[in-house]
Coordinates of C-alpha atoms in Angstrom, one line a residue:
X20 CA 125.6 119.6 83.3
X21 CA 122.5 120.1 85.5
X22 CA 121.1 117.7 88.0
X23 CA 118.3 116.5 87.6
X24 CA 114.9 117.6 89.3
X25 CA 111.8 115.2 89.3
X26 CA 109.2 116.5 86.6
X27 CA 107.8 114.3 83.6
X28 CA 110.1 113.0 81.1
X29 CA 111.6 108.2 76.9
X30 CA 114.2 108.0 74.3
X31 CA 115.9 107.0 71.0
X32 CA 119.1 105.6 69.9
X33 CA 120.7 102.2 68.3
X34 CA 123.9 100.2 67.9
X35 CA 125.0 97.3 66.0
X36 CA 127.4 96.0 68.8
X37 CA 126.8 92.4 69.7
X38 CA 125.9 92.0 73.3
X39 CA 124.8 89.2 76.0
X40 CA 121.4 90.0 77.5
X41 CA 121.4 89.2 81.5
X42 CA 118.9 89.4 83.8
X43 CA 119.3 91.5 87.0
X44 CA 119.8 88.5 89.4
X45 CA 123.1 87.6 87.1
X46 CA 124.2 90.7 88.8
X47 CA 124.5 88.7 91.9
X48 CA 127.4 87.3 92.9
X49 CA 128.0 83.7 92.1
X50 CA 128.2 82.5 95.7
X51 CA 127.1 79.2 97.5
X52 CA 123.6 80.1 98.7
X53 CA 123.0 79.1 102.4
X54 CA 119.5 78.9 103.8
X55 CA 118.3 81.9 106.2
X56 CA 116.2 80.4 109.1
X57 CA 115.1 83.9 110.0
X58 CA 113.2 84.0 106.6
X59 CA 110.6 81.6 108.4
X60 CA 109.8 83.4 111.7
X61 CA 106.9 85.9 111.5
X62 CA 107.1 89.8 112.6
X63 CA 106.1 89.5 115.6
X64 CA 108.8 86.6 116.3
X65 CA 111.2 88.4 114.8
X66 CA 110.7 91.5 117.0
X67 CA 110.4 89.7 120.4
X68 CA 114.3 87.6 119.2
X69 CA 115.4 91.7 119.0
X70 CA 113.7 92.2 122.0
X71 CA 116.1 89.3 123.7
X72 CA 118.7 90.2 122.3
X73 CA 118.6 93.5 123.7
X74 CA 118.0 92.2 127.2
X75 CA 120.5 89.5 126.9
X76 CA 123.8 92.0 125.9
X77 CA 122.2 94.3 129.2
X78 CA 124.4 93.9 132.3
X79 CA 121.5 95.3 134.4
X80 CA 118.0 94.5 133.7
X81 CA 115.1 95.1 136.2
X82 CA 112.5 92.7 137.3
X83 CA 109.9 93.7 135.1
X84 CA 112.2 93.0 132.3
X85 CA 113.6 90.1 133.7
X86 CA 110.1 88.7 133.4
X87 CA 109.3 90.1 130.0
X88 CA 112.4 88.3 129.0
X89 CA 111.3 85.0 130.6
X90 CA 108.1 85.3 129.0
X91 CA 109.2 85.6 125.6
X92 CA 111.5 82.9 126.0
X93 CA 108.9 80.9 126.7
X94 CA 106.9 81.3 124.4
X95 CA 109.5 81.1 121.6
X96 CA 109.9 77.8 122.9
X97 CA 106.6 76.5 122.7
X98 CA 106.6 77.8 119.0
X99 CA 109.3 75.8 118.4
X100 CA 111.9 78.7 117.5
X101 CA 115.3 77.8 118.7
X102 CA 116.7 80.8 119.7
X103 CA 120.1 80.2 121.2
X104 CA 120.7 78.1 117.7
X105 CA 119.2 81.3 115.5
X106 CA 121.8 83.6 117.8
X107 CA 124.5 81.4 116.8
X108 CA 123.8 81.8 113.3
X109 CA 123.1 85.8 113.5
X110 CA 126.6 86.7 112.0
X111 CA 126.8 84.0 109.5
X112 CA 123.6 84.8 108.1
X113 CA 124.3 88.8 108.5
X114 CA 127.7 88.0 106.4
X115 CA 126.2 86.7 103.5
X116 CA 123.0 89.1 103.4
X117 CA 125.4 91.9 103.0
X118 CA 127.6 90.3 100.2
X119 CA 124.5 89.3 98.2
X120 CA 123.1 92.9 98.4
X121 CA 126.9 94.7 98.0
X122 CA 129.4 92.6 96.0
X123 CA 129.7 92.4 92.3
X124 CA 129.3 89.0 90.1
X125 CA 133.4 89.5 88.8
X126 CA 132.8 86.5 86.5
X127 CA 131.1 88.8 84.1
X128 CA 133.3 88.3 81.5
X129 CA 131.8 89.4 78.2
X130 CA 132.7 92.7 76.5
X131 CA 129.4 94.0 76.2
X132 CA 126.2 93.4 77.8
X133 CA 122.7 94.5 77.4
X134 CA 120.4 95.0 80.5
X135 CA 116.5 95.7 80.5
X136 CA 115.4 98.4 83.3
X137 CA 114.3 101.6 84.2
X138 CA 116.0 104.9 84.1
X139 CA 116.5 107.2 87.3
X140 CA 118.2 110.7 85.8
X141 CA 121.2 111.7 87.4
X142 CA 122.4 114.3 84.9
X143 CA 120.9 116.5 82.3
X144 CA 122.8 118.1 79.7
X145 CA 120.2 120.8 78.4
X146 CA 117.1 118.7 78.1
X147 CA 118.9 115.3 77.8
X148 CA 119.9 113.1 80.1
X149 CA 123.7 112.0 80.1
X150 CA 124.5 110.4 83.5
X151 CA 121.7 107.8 84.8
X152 CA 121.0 104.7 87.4
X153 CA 119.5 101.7 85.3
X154 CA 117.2 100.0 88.4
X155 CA 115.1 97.0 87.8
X156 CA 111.7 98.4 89.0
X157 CA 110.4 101.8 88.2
X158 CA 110.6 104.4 90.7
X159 CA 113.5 103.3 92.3
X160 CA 115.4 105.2 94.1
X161 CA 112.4 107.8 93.7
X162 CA 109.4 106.8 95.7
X163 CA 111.5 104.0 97.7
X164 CA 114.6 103.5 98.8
X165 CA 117.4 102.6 96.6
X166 CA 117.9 98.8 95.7
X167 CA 121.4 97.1 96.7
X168 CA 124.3 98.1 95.2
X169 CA 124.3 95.2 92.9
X170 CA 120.9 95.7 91.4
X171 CA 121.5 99.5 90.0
X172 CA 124.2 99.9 87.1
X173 CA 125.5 103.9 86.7
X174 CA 125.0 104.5 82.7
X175 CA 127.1 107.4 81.1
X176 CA 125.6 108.3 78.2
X177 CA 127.6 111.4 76.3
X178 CA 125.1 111.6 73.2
X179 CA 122.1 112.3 75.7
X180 CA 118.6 110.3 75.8
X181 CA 115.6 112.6 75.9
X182 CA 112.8 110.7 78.0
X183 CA 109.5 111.2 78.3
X184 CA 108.4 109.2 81.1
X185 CA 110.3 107.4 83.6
X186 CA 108.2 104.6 84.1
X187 CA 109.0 102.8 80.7
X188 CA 111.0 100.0 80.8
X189 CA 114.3 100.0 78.4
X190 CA 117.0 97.9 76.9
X191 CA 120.1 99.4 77.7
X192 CA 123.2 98.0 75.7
X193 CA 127.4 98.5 76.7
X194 CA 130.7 98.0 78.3
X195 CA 130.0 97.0 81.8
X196 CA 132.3 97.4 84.8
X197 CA 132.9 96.5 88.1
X198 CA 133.9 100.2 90.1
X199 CA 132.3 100.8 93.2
X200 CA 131.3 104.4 93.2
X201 CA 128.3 107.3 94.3
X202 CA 126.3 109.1 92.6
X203 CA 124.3 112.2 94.4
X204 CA 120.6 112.3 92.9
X205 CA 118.7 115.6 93.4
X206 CA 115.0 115.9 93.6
X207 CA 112.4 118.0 94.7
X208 CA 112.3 116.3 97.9
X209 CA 115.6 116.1 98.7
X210 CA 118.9 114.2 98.0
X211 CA 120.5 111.0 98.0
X212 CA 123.8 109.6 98.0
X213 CA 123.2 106.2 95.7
X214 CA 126.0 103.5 95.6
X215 CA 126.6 101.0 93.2
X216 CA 129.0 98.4 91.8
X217 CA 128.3 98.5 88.4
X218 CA 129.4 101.6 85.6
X219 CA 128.1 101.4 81.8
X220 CA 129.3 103.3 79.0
X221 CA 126.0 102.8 77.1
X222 CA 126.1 102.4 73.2
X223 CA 122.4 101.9 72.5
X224 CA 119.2 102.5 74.4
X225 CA 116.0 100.9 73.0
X226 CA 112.7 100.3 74.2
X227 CA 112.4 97.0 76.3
X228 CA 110.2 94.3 73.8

């Protein structure tokens, strides 16, 4: 097996197994949604509540930060951001952005499911690919950082799936489980240690209609 190193690469294959289609945001888990007040504040609002934060857990700040601090207090205020409340609600809202991006949606329950995305290579055997990440955007975990581990599924895929471009989107169709687990990704940049919750034996790959 040889890792894969970015050049050009599409595919063919079918199956007659019955499968659910899902979308990537069934991936999710199924939990309560809560609203996130800090998806309202602006950049700049957001920065100056870090910049309290860090003066407020210092023990010994100086007068010119003692006045910065003052200052952006201030003018929180008169925007009408609530800052003592939007601390109180740091941790809660922390909490659940890390199980939305990291935990699995375990009621999945069908035996096989079929998935539209885009294929990242993480193992060639000769010029096929047998190991890859299924991503919902193209370039994924190429040009940009990876996506949760929730939104990327590793595929195994023994018969191999010669591609000839990696920005084509495909239906990929098999037995989905939940396994957390990393996959190193070689390129000629670099590499990169991508985790996911999600493993598919694939049975079919087909080109997304």
């Amino acid at each position: 097996m040889k890792k894969y190193v970015l050049a050009s690469l599409l595919f063919t294959a079918s199956s007659t197994v019955v499968a659910e289609q899902i979308s990537w945001e069934q991936l999710r888990p199924a939990i309560t949604p809560i609203e996130d007040p800090f998806l309202a504040l602006s950049d700049e609002q957001l920065f100056e509540l870090g910049t309290l934060a860090k003066y407020r857990q210092s023990k010994a700040l100086n007068e010119s930060q003692l006045q910065t601090k003052k200052e952006i207090e201030a003018k929180l205020h008169e925007e009408g951001v609530n800052v003592d409340w939007l601390f109180s609600k740091r941790q809660e809202i922390t909490d659940y952005r890390r199980q939305i991006a990291t935990q699995p949606n375990t009621d999945l329950t069908a035996d096989s499911y079929e998935i539209p995305g885009f294929i990242t290579p993480v193992e060639f055997n000769d010029d096929v690919v047998t190991k890859f990440f299924l991503v919902p955007t193209s370039g994924a975990c190429v040009h940009t950082p990876p996506p949760p581990a929730n939104q990327i599924v590793l595929v195994s895929y023994p018969k191999g799936l010669k591609l000839t471009s990696l920005y084509e989107p495909v239906w990929v169709k098999g037995e989905l489980e939940i396994e957390k687990v990393k996959a190193d990704v070689t390129y000629v940049d670099g590499a990169m240690d991508v985790e996911t919750v999600y493993q598919m034996d694939a049975d079919s790959i087909r080109a997304y209609q």
